[in-house]
XYZ file of C-alpha atoms in Angstrom:
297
model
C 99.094 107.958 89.793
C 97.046 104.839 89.255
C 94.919 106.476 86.506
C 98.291 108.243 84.459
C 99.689 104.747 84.447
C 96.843 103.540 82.860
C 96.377 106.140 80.281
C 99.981 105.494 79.404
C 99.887 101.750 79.145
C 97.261 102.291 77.088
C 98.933 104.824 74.767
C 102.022 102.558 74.661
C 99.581 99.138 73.798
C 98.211 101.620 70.489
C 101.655 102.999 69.321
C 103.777 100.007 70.139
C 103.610 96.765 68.973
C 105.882 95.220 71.408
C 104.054 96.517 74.251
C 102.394 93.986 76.296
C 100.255 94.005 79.668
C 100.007 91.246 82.293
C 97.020 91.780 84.796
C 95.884 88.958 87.754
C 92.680 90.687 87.670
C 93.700 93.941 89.541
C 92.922 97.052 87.111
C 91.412 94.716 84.560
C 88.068 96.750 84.034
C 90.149 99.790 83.179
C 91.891 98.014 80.232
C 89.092 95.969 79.114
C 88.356 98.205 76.030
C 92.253 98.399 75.404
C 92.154 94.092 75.950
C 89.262 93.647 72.865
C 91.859 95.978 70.750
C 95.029 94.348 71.502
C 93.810 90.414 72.898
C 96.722 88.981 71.847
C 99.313 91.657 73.803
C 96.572 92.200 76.645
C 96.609 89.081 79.096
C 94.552 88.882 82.577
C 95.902 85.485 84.187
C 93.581 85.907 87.172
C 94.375 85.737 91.000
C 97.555 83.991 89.787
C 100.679 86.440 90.709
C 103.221 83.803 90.338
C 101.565 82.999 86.723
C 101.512 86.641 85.810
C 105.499 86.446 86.407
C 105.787 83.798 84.757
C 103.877 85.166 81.868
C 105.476 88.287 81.534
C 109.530 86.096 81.338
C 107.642 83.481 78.454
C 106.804 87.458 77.011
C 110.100 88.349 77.113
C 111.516 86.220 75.773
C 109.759 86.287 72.401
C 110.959 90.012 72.196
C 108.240 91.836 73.678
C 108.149 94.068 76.721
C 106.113 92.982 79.504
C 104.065 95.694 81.946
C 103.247 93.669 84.744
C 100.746 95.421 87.274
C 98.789 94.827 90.557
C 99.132 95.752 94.158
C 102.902 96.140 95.694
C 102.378 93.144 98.215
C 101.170 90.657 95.238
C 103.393 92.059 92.886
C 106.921 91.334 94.503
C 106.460 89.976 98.074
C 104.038 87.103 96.615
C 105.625 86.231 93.333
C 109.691 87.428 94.596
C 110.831 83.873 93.585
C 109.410 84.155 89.611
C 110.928 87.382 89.708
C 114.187 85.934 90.774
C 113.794 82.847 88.343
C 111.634 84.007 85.468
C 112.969 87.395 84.962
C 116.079 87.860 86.788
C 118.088 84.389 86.046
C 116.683 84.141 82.661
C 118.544 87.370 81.894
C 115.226 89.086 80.772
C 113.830 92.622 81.815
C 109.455 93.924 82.474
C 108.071 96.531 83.941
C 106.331 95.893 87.290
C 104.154 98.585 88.618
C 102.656 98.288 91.405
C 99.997 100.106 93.809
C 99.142 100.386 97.403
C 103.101 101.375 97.938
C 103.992 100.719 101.951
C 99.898 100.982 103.350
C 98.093 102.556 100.762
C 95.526 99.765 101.535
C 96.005 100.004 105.202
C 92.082 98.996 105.508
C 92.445 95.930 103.925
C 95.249 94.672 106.805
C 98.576 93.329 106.750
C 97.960 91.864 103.139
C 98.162 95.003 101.894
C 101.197 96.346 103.009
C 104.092 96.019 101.254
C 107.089 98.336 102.928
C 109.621 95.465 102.084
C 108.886 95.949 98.316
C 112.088 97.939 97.422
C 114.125 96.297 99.803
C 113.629 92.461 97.981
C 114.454 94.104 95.102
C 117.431 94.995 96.046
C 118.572 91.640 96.625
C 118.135 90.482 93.218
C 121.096 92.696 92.436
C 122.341 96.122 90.593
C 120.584 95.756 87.760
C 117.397 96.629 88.262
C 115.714 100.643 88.033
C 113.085 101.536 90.676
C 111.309 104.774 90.302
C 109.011 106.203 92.805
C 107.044 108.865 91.734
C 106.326 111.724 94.222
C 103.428 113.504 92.010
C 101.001 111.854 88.790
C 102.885 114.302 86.489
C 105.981 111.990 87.070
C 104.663 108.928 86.134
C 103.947 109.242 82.233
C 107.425 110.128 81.872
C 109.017 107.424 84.132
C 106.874 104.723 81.823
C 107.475 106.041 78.758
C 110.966 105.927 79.064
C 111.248 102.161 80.373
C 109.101 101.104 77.593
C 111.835 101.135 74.676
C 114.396 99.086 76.808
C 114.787 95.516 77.671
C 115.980 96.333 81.399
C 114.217 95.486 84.664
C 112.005 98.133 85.739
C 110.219 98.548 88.999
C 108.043 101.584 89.226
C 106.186 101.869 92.636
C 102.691 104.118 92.525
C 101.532 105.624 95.609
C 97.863 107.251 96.746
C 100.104 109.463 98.842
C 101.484 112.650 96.351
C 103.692 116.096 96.646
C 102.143 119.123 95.615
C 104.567 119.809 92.749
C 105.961 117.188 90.272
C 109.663 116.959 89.303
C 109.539 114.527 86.022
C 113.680 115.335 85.990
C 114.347 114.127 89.601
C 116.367 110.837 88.021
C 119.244 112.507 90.155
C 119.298 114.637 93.311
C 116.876 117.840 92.575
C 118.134 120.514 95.425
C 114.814 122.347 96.678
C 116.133 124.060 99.222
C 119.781 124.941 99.836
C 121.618 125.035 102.702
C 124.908 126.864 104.338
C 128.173 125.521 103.547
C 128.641 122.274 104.751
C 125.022 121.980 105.550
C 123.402 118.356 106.524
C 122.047 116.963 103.302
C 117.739 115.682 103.717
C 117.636 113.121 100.967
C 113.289 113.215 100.318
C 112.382 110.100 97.921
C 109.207 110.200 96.293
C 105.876 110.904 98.300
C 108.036 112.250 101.043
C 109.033 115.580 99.814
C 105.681 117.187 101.209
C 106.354 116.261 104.722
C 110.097 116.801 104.752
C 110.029 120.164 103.529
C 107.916 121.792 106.244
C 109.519 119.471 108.621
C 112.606 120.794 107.650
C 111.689 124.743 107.794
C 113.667 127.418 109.021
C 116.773 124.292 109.336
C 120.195 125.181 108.080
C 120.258 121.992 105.593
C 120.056 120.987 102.019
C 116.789 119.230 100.441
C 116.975 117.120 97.857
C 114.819 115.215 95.863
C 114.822 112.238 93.951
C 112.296 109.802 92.179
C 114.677 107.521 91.469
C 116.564 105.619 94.123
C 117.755 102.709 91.994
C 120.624 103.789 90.856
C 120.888 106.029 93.677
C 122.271 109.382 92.546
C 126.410 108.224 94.273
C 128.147 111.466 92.428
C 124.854 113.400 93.366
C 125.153 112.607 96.822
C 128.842 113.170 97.159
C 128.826 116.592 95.554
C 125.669 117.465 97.976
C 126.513 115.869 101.446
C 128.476 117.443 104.719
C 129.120 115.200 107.311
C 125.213 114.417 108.294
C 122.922 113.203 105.936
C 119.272 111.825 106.586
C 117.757 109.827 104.292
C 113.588 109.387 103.970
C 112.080 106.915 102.253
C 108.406 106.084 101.319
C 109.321 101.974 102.653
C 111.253 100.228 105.111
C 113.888 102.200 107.210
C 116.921 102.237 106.050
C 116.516 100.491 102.391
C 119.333 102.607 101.204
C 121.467 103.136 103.829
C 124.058 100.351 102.037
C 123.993 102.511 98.951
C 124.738 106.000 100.778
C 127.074 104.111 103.076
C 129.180 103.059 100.030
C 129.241 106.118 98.443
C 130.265 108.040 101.156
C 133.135 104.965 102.715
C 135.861 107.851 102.395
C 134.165 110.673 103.787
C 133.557 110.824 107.459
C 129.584 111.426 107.976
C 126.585 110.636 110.188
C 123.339 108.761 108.625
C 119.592 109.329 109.743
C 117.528 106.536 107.992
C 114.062 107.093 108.235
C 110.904 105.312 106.893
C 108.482 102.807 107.418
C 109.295 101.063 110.904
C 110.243 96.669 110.370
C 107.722 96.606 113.241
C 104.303 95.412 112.519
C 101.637 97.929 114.139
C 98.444 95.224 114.130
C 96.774 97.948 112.707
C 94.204 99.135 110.298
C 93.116 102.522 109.677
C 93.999 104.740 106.912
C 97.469 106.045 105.099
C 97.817 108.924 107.308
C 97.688 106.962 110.394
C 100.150 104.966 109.258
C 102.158 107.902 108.279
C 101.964 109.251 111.399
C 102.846 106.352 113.511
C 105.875 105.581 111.742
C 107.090 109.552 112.161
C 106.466 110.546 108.272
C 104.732 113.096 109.288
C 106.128 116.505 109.094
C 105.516 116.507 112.735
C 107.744 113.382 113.036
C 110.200 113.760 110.660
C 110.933 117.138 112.329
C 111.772 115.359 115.926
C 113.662 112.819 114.403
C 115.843 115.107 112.054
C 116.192 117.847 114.636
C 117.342 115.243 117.322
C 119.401 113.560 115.260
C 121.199 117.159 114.443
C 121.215 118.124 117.928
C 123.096 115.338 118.449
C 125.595 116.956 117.028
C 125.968 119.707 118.438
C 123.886 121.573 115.918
């Protein structure tokens, strides 16, 4: 994913001359030759998050559109107050991509980690779109079309990837249909591979999306009985508040699952941490079918 987003940018930096990049150092020997082109759109602030933000609103505001990249944790945990005040008060929209997703860059410890990513960016309000690619063939598409617009952007790259891309998974993509009435298995991004053998030989609907800000609502209605379980790529239960509101006048059940608030103290690598928070296929399977059997299922 890391290397499509960077043969984008690139493309975008040649054909569009409001195209601008703000680096703090991360990636910055992969656009050096694209930096000597464009030096005046092409800006590495160094170790300085907070400054890239800040950057990227002065940008803005000129009329260009700011591409703001580095890893997840530096990118909106570190700088979440520039974000609020540089982008989000001053009423002006970038893209912010990030890498390392939830634990990626499990080796490198807790300051690495970002599972809260989506979550803060929540709470800057309704406005802003977060895509999260399940496959690299998703991610040219999901840039190029935030390029042209002025809106806030977040677009969340993983290591982690499906076998199969779905570029037109803006909205709820059934994969696998249920019975009437079936439970509805909402898969976002990197998940899909684990949910649908978890999920095998289950009477329920699986659905995919990309793109959980704005959460498919009329998607979601049309698609869910009265259980639905929700798996995310971050922190548990990030958009449980948005099903829960599009579902206040239908009686249902909700199964959030994702990365656990808990902090494991561990290092190890992405499938570790995939397995200890039950993202497994293994996991997800004991979770969902318990969850089911709950009900009588």
């Amino acid at each position: 994913m890391r290397a499509a987003f960077i043969d984008s940018t690139v493309a975008l930096l040649d054909q569009d001359p409001r195209t601008a990049l703000v680096l703090a150092d991360i990636s910055a020997s992969q656009f050096a030759e694209a930096g000597r082109r464009h030096p005046d759109r092409v800006l590495n602030v160094g170790i300085r998050e907070q400054l890239m933000i800040g950057v990227a609103g002065g940008l803005a505001l000129t009329g260009l559109r700011p591409i703001v990249h580095t890893y997840a944790t530096f990118l909106v945990d570190r700088t979440y107050e520039q974000i609020k005040l540089d982008l989000d008060h001053q009423g002006v929209g970038a893209v912010l991509v990030s890498i390392g997703a939830s634990y990626d860059g499990s080796a490198e410890g807790r300051t690495h980690q970002s599972p809260g990513d989506v979550a803060l960016i929540d709470s800057l309000g309704d406005g802003w779109t977060v895509r999260v690619p399940g496959h690299p063939d998703e991610v040219a598409p999901l840039l190029r079309h935030a390029a042209p617009s002025d809106d806030p952007v977040y677009l969340r790259l993983s290591e982690q990837r499906n076998a199969e891309a779905y570029p037109d998974a803006d909205r709820l993509r059934v994969l696998r249909q249920g019975g009437t009435n079936a439970p509805l298995v909402v898969a976002v991004g990197p998940t899909l591979d684990a949910v649908l053998p978890a999920t095998e030989a289950m009477d329920v609907t699986v659905a995919y999306t990309h793109t959980p800000r704005p959460f498919d609502t009329a998607g979601l209605r049309a698609l869910a009985g009265t259980e639905v379980v929700l798996v995310e790529p971050y922190l548990a239960g990030t958009s449980s508040a948005v099903v829960s509101r599009a579902l206040a006048d239908v009686p249902h059940r909700l199964l959030a699952l994702g990365v656990g608030q808990t902090d494991l103290r561990r290092y190890g690598g992405p499938a570790d941490h995939t397995r200890w928070h039950g993202l497994d296929a293994a996991g997800l399977r004991l979770s969902i079918s318990a969850f089911l059997g709950s009900a009588g299922r």
